[in-house]
Short mmCIF file of C-alpha atoms in Angstrom, two decimals:
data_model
loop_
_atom_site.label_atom_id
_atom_site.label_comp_id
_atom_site.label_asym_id
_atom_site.label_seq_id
_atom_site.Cartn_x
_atom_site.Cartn_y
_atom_site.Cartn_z
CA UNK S 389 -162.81 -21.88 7.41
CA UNK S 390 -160.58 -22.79 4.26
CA UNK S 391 -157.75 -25.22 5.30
CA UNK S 392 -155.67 -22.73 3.21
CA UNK S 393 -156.52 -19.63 4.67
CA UNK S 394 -156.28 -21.17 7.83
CA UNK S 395 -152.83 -21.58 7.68
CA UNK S 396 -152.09 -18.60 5.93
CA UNK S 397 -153.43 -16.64 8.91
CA UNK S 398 -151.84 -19.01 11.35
CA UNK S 399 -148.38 -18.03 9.24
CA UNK S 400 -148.64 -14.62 9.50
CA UNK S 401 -149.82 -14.87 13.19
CA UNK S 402 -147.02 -16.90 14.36
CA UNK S 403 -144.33 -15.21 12.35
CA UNK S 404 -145.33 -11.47 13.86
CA UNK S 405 -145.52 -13.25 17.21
CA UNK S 406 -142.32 -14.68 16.76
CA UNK S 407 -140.66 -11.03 14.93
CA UNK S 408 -142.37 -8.39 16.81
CA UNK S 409 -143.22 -9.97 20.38
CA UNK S 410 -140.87 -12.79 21.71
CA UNK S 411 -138.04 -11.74 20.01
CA UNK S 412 -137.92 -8.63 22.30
CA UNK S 413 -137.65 -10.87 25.25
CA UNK S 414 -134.52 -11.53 26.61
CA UNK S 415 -134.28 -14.21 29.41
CA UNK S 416 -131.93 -15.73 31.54
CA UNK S 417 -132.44 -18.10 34.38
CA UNK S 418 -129.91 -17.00 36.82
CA UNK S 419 -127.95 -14.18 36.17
CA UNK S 420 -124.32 -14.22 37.59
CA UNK S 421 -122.19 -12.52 35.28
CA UNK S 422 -120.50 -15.84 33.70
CA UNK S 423 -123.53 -17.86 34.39
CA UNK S 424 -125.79 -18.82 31.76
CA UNK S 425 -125.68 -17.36 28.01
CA UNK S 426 -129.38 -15.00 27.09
CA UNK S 427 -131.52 -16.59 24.76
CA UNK S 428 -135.04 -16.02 23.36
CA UNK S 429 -138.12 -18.61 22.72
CA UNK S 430 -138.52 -19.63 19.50
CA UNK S 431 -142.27 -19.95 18.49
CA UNK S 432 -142.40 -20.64 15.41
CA UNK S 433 -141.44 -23.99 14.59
CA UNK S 434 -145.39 -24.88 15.70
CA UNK S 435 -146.47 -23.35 12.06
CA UNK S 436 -144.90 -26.60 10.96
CA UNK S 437 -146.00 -28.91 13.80
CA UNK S 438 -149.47 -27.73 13.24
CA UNK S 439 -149.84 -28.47 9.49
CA UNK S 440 -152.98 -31.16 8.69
CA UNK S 441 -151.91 -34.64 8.61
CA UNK S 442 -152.28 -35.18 4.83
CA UNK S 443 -149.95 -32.33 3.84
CA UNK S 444 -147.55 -33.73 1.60
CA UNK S 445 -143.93 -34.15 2.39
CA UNK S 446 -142.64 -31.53 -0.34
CA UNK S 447 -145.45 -29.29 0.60
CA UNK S 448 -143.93 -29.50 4.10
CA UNK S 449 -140.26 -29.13 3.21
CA UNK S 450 -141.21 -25.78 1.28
CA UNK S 451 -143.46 -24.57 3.66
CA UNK S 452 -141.14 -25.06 6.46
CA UNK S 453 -138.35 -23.12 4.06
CA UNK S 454 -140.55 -20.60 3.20
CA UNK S 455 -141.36 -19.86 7.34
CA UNK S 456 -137.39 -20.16 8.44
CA UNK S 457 -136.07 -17.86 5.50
CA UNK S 458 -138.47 -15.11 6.87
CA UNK S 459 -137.31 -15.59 10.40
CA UNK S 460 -133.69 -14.95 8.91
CA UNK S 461 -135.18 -12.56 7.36
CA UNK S 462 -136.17 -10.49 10.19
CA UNK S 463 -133.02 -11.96 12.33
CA UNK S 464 -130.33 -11.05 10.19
CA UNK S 465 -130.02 -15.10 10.55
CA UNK S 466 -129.55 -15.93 6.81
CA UNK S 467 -130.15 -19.28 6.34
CA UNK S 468 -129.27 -21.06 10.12
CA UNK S 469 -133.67 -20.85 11.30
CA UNK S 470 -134.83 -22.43 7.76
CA UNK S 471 -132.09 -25.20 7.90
CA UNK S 472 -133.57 -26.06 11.57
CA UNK S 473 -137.14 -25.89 9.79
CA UNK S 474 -136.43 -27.91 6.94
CA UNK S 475 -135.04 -30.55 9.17
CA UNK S 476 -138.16 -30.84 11.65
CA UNK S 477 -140.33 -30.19 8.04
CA UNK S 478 -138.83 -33.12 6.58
CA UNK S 479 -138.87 -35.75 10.06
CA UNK S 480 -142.51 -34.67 10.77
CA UNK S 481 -143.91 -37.69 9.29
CA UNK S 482 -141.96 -39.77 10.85
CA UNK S 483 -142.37 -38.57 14.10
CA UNK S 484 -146.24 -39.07 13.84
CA UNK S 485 -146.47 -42.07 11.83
CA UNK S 486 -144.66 -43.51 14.78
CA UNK S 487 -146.70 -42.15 17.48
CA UNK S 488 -149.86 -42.58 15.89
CA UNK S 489 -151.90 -45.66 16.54
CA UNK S 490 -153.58 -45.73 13.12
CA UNK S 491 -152.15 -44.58 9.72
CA UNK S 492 -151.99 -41.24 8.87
CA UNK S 493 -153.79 -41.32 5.45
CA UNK S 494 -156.81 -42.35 8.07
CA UNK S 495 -156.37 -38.71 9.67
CA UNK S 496 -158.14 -36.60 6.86
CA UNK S 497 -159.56 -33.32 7.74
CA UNK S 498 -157.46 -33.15 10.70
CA UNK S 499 -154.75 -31.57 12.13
CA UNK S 500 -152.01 -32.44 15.23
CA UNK S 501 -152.98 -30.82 17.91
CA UNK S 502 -154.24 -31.61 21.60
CA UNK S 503 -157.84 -32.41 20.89
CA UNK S 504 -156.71 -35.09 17.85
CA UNK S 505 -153.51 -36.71 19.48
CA UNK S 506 -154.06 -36.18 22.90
CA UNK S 507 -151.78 -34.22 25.68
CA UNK S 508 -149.16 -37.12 25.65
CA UNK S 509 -148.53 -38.28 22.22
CA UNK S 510 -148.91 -34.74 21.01
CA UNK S 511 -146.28 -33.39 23.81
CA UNK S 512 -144.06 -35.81 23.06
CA UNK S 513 -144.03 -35.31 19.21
CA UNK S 514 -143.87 -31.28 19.92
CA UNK S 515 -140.71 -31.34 22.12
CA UNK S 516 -139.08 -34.06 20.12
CA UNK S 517 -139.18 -31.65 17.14
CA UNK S 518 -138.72 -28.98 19.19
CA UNK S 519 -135.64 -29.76 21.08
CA UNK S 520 -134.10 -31.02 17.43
CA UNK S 521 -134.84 -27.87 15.93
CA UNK S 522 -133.24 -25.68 19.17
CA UNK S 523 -129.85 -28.43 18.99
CA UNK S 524 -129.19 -27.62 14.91
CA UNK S 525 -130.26 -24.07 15.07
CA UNK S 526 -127.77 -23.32 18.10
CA UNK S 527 -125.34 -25.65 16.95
CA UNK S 528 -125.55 -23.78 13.28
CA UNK S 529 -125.19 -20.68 15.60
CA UNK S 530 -122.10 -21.17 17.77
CA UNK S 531 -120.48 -23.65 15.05
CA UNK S 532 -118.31 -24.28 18.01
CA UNK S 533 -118.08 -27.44 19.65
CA UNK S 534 -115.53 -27.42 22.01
CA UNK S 535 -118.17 -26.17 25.01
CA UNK S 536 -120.43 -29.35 24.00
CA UNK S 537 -122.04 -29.18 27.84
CA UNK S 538 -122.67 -25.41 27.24
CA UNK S 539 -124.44 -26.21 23.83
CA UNK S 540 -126.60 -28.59 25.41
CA UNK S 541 -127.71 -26.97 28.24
CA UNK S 542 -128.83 -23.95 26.49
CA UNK S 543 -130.58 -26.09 24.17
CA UNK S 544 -132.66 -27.94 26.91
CA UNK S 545 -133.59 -24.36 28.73
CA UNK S 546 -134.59 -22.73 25.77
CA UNK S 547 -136.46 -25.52 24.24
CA UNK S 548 -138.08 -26.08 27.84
CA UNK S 549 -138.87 -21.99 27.27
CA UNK S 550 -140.33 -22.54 23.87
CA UNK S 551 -142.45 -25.69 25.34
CA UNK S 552 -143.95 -23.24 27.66
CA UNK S 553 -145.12 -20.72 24.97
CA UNK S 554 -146.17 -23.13 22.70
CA UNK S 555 -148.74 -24.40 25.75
CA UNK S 556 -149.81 -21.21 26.13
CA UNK S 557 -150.64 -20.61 22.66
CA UNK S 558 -152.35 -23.65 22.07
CA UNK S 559 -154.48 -23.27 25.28
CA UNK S 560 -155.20 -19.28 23.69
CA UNK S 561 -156.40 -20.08 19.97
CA UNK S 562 -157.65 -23.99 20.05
CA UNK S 563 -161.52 -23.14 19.78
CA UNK S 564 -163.59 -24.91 23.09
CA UNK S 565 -166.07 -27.11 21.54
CA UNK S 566 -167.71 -27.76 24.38
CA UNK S 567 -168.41 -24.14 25.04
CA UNK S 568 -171.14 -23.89 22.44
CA UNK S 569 -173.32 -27.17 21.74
CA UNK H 1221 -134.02 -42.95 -18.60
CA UNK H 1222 -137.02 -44.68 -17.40
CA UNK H 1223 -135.24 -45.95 -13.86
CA UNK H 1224 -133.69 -42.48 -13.87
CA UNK H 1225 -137.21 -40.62 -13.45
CA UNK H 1226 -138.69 -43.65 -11.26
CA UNK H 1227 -135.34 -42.66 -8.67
CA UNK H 1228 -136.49 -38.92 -9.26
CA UNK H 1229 -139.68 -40.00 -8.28
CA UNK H 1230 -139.11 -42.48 -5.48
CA UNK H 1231 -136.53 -40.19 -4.13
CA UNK H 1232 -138.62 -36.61 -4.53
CA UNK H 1233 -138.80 -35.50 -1.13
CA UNK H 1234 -135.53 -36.69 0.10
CA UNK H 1235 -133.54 -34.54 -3.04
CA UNK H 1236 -136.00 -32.00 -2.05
CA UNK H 1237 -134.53 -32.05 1.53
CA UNK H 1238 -131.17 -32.30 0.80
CA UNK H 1239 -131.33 -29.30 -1.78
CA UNK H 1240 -133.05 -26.67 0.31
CA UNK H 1241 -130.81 -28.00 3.02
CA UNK H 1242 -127.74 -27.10 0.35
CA UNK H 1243 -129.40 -24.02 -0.05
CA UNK H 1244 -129.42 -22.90 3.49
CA UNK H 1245 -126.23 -23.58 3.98
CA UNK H 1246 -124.96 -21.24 1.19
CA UNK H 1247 -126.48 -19.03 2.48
CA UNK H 1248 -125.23 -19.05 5.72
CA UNK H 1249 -121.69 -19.22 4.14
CA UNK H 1250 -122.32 -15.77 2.50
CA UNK H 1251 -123.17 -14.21 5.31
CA UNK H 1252 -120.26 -14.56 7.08
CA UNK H 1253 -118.43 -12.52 4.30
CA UNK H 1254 -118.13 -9.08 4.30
CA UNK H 1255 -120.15 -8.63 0.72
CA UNK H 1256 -122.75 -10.93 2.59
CA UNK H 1257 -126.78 -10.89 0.48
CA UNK H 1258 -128.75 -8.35 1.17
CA UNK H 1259 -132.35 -9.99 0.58
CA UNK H 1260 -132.59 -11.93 3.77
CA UNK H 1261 -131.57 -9.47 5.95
CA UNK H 1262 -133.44 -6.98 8.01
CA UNK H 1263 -132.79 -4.10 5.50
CA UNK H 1264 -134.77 -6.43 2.88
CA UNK H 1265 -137.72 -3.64 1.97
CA UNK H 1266 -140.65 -5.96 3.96
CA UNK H 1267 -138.47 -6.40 7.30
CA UNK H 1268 -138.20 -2.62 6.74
CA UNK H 1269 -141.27 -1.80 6.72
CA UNK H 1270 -142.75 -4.30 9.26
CA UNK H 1271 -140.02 -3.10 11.84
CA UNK H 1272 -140.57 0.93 11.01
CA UNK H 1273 -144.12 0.66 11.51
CA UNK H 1274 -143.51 -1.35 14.88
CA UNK H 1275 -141.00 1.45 15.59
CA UNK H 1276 -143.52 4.24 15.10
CA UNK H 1277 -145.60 2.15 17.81
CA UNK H 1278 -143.34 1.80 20.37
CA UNK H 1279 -141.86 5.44 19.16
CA UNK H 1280 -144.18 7.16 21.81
CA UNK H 1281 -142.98 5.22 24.78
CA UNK H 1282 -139.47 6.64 24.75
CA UNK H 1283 -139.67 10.27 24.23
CA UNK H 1284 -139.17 11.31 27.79
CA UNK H 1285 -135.98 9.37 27.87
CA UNK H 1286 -134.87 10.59 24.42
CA UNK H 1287 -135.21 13.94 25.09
CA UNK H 1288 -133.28 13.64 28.38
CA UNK H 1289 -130.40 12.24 25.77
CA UNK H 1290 -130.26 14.67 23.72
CA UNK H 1291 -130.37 17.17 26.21
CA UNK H 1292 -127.39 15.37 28.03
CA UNK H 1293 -125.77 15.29 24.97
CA UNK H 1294 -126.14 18.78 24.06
CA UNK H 1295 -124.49 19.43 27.50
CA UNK H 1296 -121.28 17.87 26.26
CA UNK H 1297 -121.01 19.53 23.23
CA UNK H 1298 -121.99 22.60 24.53
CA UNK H 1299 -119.11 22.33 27.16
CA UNK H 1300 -116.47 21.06 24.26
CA UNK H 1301 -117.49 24.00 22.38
CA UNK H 1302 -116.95 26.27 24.97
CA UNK H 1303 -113.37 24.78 26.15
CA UNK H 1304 -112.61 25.60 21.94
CA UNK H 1305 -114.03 29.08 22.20
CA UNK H 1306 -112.22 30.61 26.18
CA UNK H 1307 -109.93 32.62 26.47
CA UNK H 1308 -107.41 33.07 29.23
CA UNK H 1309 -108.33 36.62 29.95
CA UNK H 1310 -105.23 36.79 32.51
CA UNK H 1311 -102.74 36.53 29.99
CA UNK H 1312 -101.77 40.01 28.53
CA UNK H 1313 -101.34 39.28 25.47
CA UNK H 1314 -103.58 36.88 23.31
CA UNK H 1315 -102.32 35.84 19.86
CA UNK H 1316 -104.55 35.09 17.74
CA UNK H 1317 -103.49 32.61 14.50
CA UNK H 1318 -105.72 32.18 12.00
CA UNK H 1319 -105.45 27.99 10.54
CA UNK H 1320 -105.95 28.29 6.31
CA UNK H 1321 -106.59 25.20 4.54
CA UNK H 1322 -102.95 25.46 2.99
CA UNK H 1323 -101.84 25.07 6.98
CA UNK H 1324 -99.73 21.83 7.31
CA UNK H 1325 -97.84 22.58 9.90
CA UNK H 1326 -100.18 23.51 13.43
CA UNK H 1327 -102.48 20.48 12.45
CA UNK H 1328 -101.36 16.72 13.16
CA UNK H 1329 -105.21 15.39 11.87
CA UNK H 1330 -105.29 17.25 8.14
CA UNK H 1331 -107.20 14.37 6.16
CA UNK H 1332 -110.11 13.59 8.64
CA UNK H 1333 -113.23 14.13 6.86
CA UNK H 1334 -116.22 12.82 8.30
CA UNK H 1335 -119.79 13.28 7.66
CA UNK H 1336 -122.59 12.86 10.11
CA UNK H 1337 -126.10 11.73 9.05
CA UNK H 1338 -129.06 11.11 11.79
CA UNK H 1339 -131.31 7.96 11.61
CA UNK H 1340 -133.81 6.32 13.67
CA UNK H 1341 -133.42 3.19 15.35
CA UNK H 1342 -136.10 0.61 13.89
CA UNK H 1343 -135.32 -2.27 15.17
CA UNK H 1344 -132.58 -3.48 17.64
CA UNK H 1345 -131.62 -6.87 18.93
CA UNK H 1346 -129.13 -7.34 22.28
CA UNK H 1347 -129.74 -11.27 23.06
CA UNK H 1348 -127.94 -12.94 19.50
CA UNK H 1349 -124.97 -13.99 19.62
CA UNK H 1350 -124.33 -11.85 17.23
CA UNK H 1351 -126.53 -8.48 17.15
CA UNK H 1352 -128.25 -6.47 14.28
CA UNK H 1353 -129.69 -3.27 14.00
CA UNK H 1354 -131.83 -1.59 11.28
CA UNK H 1355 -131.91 2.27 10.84
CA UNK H 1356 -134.28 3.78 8.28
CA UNK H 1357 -131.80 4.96 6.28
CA UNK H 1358 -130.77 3.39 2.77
CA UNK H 1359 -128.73 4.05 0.18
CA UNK H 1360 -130.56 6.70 -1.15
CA UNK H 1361 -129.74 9.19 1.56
CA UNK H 1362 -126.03 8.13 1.01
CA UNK H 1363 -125.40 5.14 3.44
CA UNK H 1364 -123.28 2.55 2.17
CA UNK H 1365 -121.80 -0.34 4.01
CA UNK H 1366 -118.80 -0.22 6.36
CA UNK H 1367 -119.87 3.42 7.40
CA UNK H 1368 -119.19 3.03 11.23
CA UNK H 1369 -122.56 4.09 13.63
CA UNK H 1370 -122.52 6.10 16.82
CA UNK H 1371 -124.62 7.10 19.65
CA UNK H 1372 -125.08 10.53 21.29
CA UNK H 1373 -123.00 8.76 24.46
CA UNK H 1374 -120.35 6.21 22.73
CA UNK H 1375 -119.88 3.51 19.23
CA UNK H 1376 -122.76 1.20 18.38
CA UNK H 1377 -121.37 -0.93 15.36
CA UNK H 1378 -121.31 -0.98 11.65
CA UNK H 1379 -123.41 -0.84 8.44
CA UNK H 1380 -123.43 -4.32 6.77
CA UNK H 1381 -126.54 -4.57 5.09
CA UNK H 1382 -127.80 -1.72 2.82
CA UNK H 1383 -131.63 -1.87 0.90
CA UNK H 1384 -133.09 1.69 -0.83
CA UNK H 1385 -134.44 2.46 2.52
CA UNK H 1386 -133.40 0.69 5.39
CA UNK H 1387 -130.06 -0.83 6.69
CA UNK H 1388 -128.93 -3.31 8.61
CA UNK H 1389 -125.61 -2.66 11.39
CA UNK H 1390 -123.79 -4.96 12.98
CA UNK H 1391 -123.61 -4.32 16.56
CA UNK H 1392 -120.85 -4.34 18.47
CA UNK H 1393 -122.11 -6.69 20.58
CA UNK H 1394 -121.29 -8.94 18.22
CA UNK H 1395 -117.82 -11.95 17.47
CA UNK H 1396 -117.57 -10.47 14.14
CA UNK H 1397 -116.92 -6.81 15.37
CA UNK H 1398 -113.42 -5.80 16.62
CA UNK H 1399 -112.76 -2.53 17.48
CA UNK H 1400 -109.21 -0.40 17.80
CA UNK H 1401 -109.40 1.13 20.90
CA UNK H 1402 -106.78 3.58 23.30
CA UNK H 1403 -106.23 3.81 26.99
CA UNK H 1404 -106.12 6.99 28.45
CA UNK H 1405 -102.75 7.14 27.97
CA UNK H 1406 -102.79 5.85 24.79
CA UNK H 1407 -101.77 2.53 25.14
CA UNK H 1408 -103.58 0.69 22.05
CA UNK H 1409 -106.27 -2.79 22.45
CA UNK H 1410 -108.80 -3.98 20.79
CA UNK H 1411 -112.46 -4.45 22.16
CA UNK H 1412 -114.27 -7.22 21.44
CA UNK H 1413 -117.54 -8.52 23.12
CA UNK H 1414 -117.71 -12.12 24.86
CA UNK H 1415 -121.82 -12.21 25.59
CA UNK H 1416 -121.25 -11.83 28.92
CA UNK H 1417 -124.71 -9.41 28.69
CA UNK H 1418 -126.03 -6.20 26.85
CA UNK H 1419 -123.49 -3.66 28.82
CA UNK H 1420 -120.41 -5.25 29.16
CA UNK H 1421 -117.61 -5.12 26.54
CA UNK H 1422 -114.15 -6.59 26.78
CA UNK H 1423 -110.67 -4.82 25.90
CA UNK H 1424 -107.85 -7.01 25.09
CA UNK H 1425 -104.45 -7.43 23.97
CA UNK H 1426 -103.25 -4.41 26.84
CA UNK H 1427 -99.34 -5.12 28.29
CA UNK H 1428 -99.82 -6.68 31.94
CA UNK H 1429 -97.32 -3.38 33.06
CA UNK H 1430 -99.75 -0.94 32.03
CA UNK H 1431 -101.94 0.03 35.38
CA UNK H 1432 -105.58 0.32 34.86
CA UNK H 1433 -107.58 1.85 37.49
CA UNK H 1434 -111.68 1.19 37.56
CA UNK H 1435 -113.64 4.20 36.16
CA UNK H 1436 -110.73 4.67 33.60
CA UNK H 1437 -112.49 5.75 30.48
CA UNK H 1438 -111.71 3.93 27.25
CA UNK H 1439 -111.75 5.78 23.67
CA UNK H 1440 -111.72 4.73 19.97
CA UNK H 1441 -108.10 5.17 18.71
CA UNK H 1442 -107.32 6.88 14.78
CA UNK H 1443 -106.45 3.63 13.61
CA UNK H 1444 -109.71 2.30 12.74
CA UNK H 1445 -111.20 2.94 9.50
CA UNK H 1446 -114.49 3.74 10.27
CA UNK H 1447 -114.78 5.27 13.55
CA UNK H 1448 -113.37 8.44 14.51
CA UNK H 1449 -111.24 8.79 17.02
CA UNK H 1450 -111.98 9.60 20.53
CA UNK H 1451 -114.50 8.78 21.00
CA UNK H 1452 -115.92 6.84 24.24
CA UNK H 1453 -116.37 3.13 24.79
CA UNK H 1454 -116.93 2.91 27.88
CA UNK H 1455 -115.56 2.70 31.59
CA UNK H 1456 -113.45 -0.05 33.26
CA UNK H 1457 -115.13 -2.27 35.79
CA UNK H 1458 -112.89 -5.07 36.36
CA UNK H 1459 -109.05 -5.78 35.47
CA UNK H 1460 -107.79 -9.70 35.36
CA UNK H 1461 -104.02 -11.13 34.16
CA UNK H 1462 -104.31 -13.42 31.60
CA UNK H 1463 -101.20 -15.43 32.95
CA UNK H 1464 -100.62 -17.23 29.29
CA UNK H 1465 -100.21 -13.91 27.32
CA UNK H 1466 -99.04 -11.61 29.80
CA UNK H 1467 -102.05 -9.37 28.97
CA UNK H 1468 -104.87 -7.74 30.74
CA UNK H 1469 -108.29 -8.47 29.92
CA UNK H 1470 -110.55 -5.20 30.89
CA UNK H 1471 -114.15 -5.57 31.50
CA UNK H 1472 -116.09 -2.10 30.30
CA UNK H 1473 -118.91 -1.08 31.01
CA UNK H 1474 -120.54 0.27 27.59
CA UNK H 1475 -121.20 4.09 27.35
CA UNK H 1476 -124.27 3.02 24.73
CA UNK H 1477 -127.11 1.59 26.46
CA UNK H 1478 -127.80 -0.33 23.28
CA UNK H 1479 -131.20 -1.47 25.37
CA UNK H 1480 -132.32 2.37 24.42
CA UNK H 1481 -131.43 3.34 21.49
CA UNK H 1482 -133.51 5.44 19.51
CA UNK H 1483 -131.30 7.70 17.31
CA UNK H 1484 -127.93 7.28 16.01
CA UNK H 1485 -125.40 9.01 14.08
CA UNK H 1486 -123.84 7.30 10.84
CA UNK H 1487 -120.56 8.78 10.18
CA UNK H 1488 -119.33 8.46 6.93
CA UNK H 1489 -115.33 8.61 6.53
CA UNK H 1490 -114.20 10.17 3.47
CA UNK H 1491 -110.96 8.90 3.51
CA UNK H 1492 -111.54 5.25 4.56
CA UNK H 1493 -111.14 4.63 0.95
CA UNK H 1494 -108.06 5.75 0.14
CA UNK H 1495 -106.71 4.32 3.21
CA UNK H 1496 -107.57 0.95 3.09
CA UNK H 1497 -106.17 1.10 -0.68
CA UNK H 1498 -103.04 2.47 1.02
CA UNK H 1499 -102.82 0.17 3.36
CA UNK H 1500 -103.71 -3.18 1.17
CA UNK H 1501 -101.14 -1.66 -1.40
CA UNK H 1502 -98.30 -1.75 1.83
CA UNK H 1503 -99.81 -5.68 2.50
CA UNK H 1504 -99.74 -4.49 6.72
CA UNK H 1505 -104.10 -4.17 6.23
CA UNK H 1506 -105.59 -5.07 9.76
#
């Protein structure tokens, strides 16, 4: 399949995932009445993890723009989900030209994901992103930093939340090339 | 020139960055204004859409328990009707007075005007921080923003975002939403909500002398400019001192089950105008 229609797919996939499904989920690990604030996973931050290697860096930036604004969009957000995208969007390359063993120009054709990376490097890339993206995007959110231990524990159990799903979802759509030979 | 287009260029992505980043952040400062945008909001025409057609999905699913609503809240009304319409039949004489529109005198509440309007519930959020509905109802069936939004069993919030179609209310679970609210006796608070979870609001600012009892119900007051008065809240659970203040904080339990909803009723108050303009014109505006 296209690279481009691909991701195009993959954008509208994740995004009514994100809209329609998890948003609809309301969790809470222990539930005393002053215990610990609701919160809901937030998928869709793996649009941008999952872009091919060679993407460029504006590409990226606008991209990741493009997929927060629509969150807001649906969230009533404005503007607090596509300045946590454009953040990861814009440290992506970074992130994997430092946990890469080879340069990334030497990655064509591919994309990060289990089967290219591996389970460590790519887990650790994934919930570096991931945990930077939940820390501005509730930090944007509560714009209140008085209750800094609060802040960071919700951040660490939701991003631990959004780990999970992202598993999930990468164990559901990666195709099994081993299946058919 | 030349070293100014080689910076450009060395520095694309980075300027890039840093201006969608600017971007962002405007917008997030607009929002938190009353005459926030409406494009990237859920009354934005595609959220609309994508949420009604969800909405007709999961429509099905709650029939049952929105017919049980309605009849429940036909009950009400039926029985406020009826307390309007008795008569004491032991009394031997009943006069009758007939109230004119010139009448100033038997009616305290002259200038309330307010218009009801049905909508469905499209989409409905309870785990924000702060919490957004849409109805499917625009400004071209006459919503407009700041028109306060009730269920058949207690408040729900207010209209903040308005598209052709759909709209966008602010919940009341929700920091930005403060509502004027009475004791049964009258004594005046405000409620406010503290995400403590989906059903429980907070009233503050009551005098520590006043006694609260759990199960006291809790009422909108007439000094709000959107809602209408009396009408319910939600019940007391719990009663604590605030020592500092010398006020009570009252935990309610909401009348709304805002897990639920499915139809509400946008009020429109035809005199919210002119009062507010009164009011700014005094400089006392809450």
């Amino acid at each position: 399949m296209n690279v481009f229609i691909k991701n195009i797919l993959r954008f509208t996939v994740i995004l009514l995932l994100q809209v329609l499904i998890l948003n609809k989920i309301t969790l809470r690990w222990w539930s005393e009445p002053s215990g610990f604030p609701i919160f809901i996973p937030y998928v869709y931050p793996l649009f941008i993890l999952l872009l091919p290697f060679e993407t460029p860096v504006w590409a990226l930036l606008i991209l990741g723009f493009i997929m927060g604004i629509s969150v807001d969009t649906f969230m009533n957000t404005a503007g607090m989900h596509a300045c946590a995208a454009v953040l990861i969007a814009y440290l992506r390359t970074n992130v994997l030209s430092a946990l890469l063993p080879r340069n990334l120009s030497e990655y064509s054709g591919q994309h990060p994901s289990i089967k290219s990376m591996g389970w460590m490097p790519f887990l650790v890339y994934s919930t570096f992103l991931i945990l930077l993206h939940h820390f501005v995007f509730f930090g944007i959110e509560l714009w209140n930093f008085s209750n800094f231990g609060a802040l960071l524990l919700k951040v660490c159990v939701s991003a631990v939340t959004s780990m999970l799903f992202i598993i999930v979802y990468l164990l559901l759509f990666t195709r099994q090339n081993t299946a058919r030979i | 020139m030349r070293n100014f287009i080689l910076f450009i260029r060395r520095f694309f992505n980075l300027i890039l960055f840093l201006g969608l980043e600017i971007v962002c952040i405007v917008l997030i400062e607009h929002t938190n204004t009353l005459q926030g945008n409406d494009i990237v909001s859920s009354a934005n025409a595609v959220a609309g859409i994508v949420y009604k057609k969800q909405s007709d999905v999961v429509y099905y699913f709650g029939l049952r328990k929105m017919n049980d609503s309605l009849l429940n809240e036909n009950a009400t009304l039926r029985k406020k009707l009826d307390l309007l319409h008795s008569v004491d039949t032991l009394k031997d004489s009943v006069v009758h007075i007939s109230i004119t529109s010139n009448d100033t005198t038997k009616h305290v509440v002259k200038y309330a005007d307010y218009l009801y309007q049905t909508a469905r519930v499209i989409n409905n959020s309870t785990n924000a921080s702060d919490n957004y509905i849409t109805i499917n109802r625009g400004y071209n069936d006459g919503v407009s923003k700041n028109m306060a939004v009730l269920s058949g069993t207690g408040i729900v919030g207010r209209v903040e975002h308005v598209s052709a179609h759909f709209a966008s209310v602010l919940s009341v679970l929700s920091a930005k939403l403060k509502v004027s609210a009475k004791l049964k006796d009258g004594t005046n608070g405000f409620v406010v909500w503290d995400e403590k979870g989906a059903d429980i609001l907070t009233m503050i600012d009551v005098p520590q002398q006043i006694s609260v009892k759990k199960g006291d119900t809790i009422y909108t007051n007439n000094f709000s400019l959107y809602f209408p008065p009396d009408i319910m809240i939600g019940t007391v659970i719990k009663t604590e001192v605030e020592k500092k203040k010398g006020m009570q904080i009252i935990s309610l339990l909401s009348s709304t089950n805002f897990h639920k909803l499915q139809y509400v009723y946008v009020v429109d108050n035809k005199m919210a105008m002119e009062k507010k303009q009164l009011e700014d014109s005094t400089g006392k505006s809450k």
